[in-house]
Amino acid sequence: MANQNKYVTISGVSFINIEKSQFLNSILIPRIKNEEKTFIVTANPEIVDRTIHDHEYKEAVLRSDFTVADGVGILVAAKMNKMNIKERIAGYDLLVDLLEFGNEERLKVYLLGAEESVNKKASDHVKVNFPNVEVVGRHHGFFDMNDDRIAKEINETKPDIIFVALGVPRQENWIHNNIDQFNKGVFMGVGGSFDVLAGTVKRAPDMWIKLNLEWLYRMMKQPERFGRNLKILKFMIRQLPIFKRK
Ligand code: UDP
């Protein structure tokens, strides 16, 4: 029988094995209430694959407090090695859940990343749909990684949650390099989620998500991601038990 460990390790990355609602209610919400600084990585195969060749990035990912499985590929990789991950936790879904909680508790949120126009639209979307969330600041994602003014400015706004949409590897690297300056805050890399909030990119219809086919929908809608998809395929092949050394 597949095991039910609290953590499942895939290529050196340790995933918390938990349902989304439990992760939110029994871990994240108490940590936000206690103002405990928290770094979350929502990792898909592309992220795990990157940690194999990119040492700086691996350090950033391993530094996180929690890595959750954001991608059917991670669940499949676990299964292929006789492990079981309870549920996929999509970064976008977690972002929306956190905004809902933020709306109930009047939390302060900072939006870092994406193109300026996307960032602005995402911020407007949050203000309209989660009116009690205080968007304490926002900044586009095309800045110099060594420019520490951004982190200083964010810190001054004392946000409870900092969503970082800089893509892989910049978002996790930025969090890793800057989190020490903060006394509190949930930091989460959210990839292309601002594009979805802004309405410039559509998520797959619910049925595709339920059938675990969001990746296929994305592949069809964004053929320019072909190179990235090929890397994911190679990663999946390497997860086959025959390629694992004991
Ligand atoms: N992005 C950014 N700065 C950069 C590179 C990317 O702000 O230097 C943004 C980009 O505009 C997009 C997001 O990061 O909004 C990541 O998008 P991607 O499709 O790569 O994310 P995924 O969802 O695939 O992780």
PDB file of N, CA and C and ligand atoms in Angstrom, residues 44 46 113-115 118 140-142 165-168 170-171 190-195 218 222 225 228, ligand 1:
ATOM      1  N   ASN A  44       5.934  22.797  -8.809  1.00  0.00           N
ATOM      2  CA  ASN A  44       5.536  21.895  -9.896  1.00  0.00           C
ATOM      3  C   ASN A  44       6.796  21.174 -10.397  1.00  0.00           C
ATOM      4  N   GLU A  46       8.581  21.631 -12.920  1.00  0.00           N
ATOM      5  CA  GLU A  46       9.589  22.567 -13.428  1.00  0.00           C
ATOM      6  C   GLU A  46      10.474  23.088 -12.284  1.00  0.00           C
ATOM      7  N   GLY A 113       5.268  41.902  -8.592  1.00  0.00           N
ATOM      8  CA  GLY A 113       5.541  41.101  -9.784  1.00  0.00           C
ATOM      9  C   GLY A 113       4.603  41.343 -10.950  1.00  0.00           C
ATOM     10  N   ALA A 114       4.943  40.729 -12.068  1.00  0.00           N
ATOM     11  CA  ALA A 114       4.246  40.817 -13.358  1.00  0.00           C
ATOM     12  C   ALA A 114       4.488  42.186 -14.024  1.00  0.00           C
ATOM     13  N   GLU A 115       3.985  42.309 -15.227  1.00  0.00           N
ATOM     14  CA  GLU A 115       4.083  43.584 -15.959  1.00  0.00           C
ATOM     15  C   GLU A 115       3.317  44.639 -15.179  1.00  0.00           C
ATOM     16  N   VAL A 118      -0.438  44.567 -15.694  1.00  0.00           N
ATOM     17  CA  VAL A 118      -1.035  43.353 -15.101  1.00  0.00           C
ATOM     18  C   VAL A 118      -1.089  43.515 -13.588  1.00  0.00           C
ATOM     19  N   HIS A 140       5.709  46.324 -10.029  1.00  0.00           N
ATOM     20  CA  HIS A 140       5.857  45.372 -11.140  1.00  0.00           C
ATOM     21  C   HIS A 140       7.091  44.488 -10.902  1.00  0.00           C
ATOM     22  N   GLY A 141       7.253  43.480 -11.734  1.00  0.00           N
ATOM     23  CA  GLY A 141       8.300  42.490 -11.470  1.00  0.00           C
ATOM     24  C   GLY A 141       9.548  42.626 -12.308  1.00  0.00           C
ATOM     25  N   PHE A 142       9.732  43.766 -12.959  1.00  0.00           N
ATOM     26  CA  PHE A 142      10.899  43.885 -13.835  1.00  0.00           C
ATOM     27  C   PHE A 142      11.883  44.889 -13.241  1.00  0.00           C
ATOM     28  N   ALA A 165       5.126  37.404  -7.754  1.00  0.00           N
ATOM     29  CA  ALA A 165       4.858  36.828  -9.087  1.00  0.00           C
ATOM     30  C   ALA A 165       5.985  37.202 -10.040  1.00  0.00           C
ATOM     31  N   LEU A 166       7.159  36.599  -9.833  1.00  0.00           N
ATOM     32  CA  LEU A 166       8.315  36.931 -10.670  1.00  0.00           C
ATOM     33  C   LEU A 166       8.724  35.768 -11.561  1.00  0.00           C
ATOM     34  N   GLY A 167       7.945  34.688 -11.539  1.00  0.00           N
ATOM     35  CA  GLY A 167       8.317  33.495 -12.300  1.00  0.00           C
ATOM     36  C   GLY A 167       9.467  32.757 -11.627  1.00  0.00           C
ATOM     37  N   VAL A 168       9.766  31.582 -12.194  1.00  0.00           N
ATOM     38  CA  VAL A 168      10.844  30.727 -11.672  1.00  0.00           C
ATOM     39  C   VAL A 168      12.118  31.030 -12.472  1.00  0.00           C
ATOM     40  N   ARG A 170      13.188  33.528 -10.291  1.00  0.00           N
ATOM     41  CA  ARG A 170      13.351  34.818  -9.598  1.00  0.00           C
ATOM     42  C   ARG A 170      12.524  34.916  -8.321  1.00  0.00           C
ATOM     43  N   GLN A 171      11.285  34.375  -8.359  1.00  0.00           N
ATOM     44  CA  GLN A 171      10.413  34.623  -7.197  1.00  0.00           C
ATOM     45  C   GLN A 171      10.950  33.976  -5.908  1.00  0.00           C
ATOM     46  N   VAL A 190       3.970  33.092  -6.725  1.00  0.00           N
ATOM     47  CA  VAL A 190       2.676  32.732  -7.329  1.00  0.00           C
ATOM     48  C   VAL A 190       2.706  32.676  -8.855  1.00  0.00           C
ATOM     49  N   GLY A 191       3.906  32.652  -9.454  1.00  0.00           N
ATOM     50  CA  GLY A 191       4.023  32.466 -10.908  1.00  0.00           C
ATOM     51  C   GLY A 191       3.139  33.416 -11.688  1.00  0.00           C
ATOM     52  N   GLY A 192       2.336  32.845 -12.568  1.00  0.00           N
ATOM     53  CA  GLY A 192       1.499  33.667 -13.446  1.00  0.00           C
ATOM     54  C   GLY A 192       0.140  34.031 -12.851  1.00  0.00           C
ATOM     55  N   SER A 193      -0.007  33.922 -11.533  1.00  0.00           N
ATOM     56  CA  SER A 193      -1.341  34.138 -10.933  1.00  0.00           C
ATOM     57  C   SER A 193      -1.874  35.566 -11.086  1.00  0.00           C
ATOM     58  N   PHE A 194      -0.979  36.559 -11.130  1.00  0.00           N
ATOM     59  CA  PHE A 194      -1.488  37.940 -11.296  1.00  0.00           C
ATOM     60  C   PHE A 194      -2.118  38.090 -12.680  1.00  0.00           C
ATOM     61  N   ASP A 195      -1.548  37.358 -13.656  1.00  0.00           N
ATOM     62  CA  ASP A 195      -2.123  37.412 -15.009  1.00  0.00           C
ATOM     63  C   ASP A 195      -3.545  36.861 -14.996  1.00  0.00           C
ATOM     64  N   ARG A 218      -3.085  24.149 -20.655  1.00  0.00           N
ATOM     65  CA  ARG A 218      -2.046  25.171 -20.766  1.00  0.00           C
ATOM     66  C   ARG A 218      -1.148  24.919 -21.965  1.00  0.00           C
ATOM     67  N   GLN A 222      -0.876  27.687 -24.699  1.00  0.00           N
ATOM     68  CA  GLN A 222       0.379  28.436 -24.751  1.00  0.00           C
ATOM     69  C   GLN A 222       1.471  27.563 -25.388  1.00  0.00           C
ATOM     70  N   ARG A 225       5.224  27.494 -24.744  1.00  0.00           N
ATOM     71  CA  ARG A 225       5.844  26.855 -23.589  1.00  0.00           C
ATOM     72  C   ARG A 225       6.383  25.457 -23.926  1.00  0.00           C
ATOM     73  N   ARG A 228       9.542  24.338 -22.210  1.00  0.00           N
ATOM     74  CA  ARG A 228       9.342  24.077 -20.790  1.00  0.00           C
ATOM     75  C   ARG A 228       8.670  22.728 -20.597  1.00  0.00           C
TER      76      ARG A 228
HETATM   77  N1  UDP B   1       7.747  38.048 -14.395  1.00  0.00           N
HETATM   78  C1  UDP B   1       8.205  39.152 -13.709  1.00  0.00           C
HETATM   79  N2  UDP B   1       9.519  39.458 -13.783  1.00  0.00           N
HETATM   80  C2  UDP B   1      10.407  38.720 -14.503  1.00  0.00           C
HETATM   81  C3  UDP B   1       9.934  37.572 -15.176  1.00  0.00           C
HETATM   82  C4  UDP B   1       8.587  37.252 -15.103  1.00  0.00           C
HETATM   83  O1  UDP B   1       7.445  39.831 -13.058  1.00  0.00           O
HETATM   84  O2  UDP B   1      11.583  39.068 -14.518  1.00  0.00           O
HETATM   85  C5  UDP B   1       6.327  37.715 -14.293  1.00  0.00           C
HETATM   86  C6  UDP B   1       5.617  37.506 -15.603  1.00  0.00           C
HETATM   87  O3  UDP B   1       5.230  38.764 -16.145  1.00  0.00           O
HETATM   88  C7  UDP B   1       4.459  36.627 -15.179  1.00  0.00           C
HETATM   89  C8  UDP B   1       5.023  35.846 -14.001  1.00  0.00           C
HETATM   90  O4  UDP B   1       6.236  36.487 -13.637  1.00  0.00           O
HETATM   91  O5  UDP B   1       3.404  37.446 -14.707  1.00  0.00           O
HETATM   92  C9  UDP B   1       5.421  34.387 -14.243  1.00  0.00           C
HETATM   93  O6  UDP B   1       4.847  33.831 -15.292  1.00  0.00           O
HETATM   94  P1  UDP B   1       5.089  32.345 -15.748  1.00  0.00           P
HETATM   95  O7  UDP B   1       4.128  32.093 -16.843  1.00  0.00           O
HETATM   96  O8  UDP B   1       6.518  32.104 -16.009  1.00  0.00           O
HETATM   97  O9  UDP B   1       4.697  31.569 -14.417  1.00  0.00           O
HETATM   98  P2  UDP B   1       4.233  30.122 -14.138  1.00  0.00           P
HETATM   99  O10 UDP B   1       2.804  30.249 -13.738  1.00  0.00           O
HETATM  100  O11 UDP B   1       4.473  29.312 -15.350  1.00  0.00           O
HETATM  101  O12 UDP B   1       5.129  29.732 -13.004  1.00  0.00           O
END
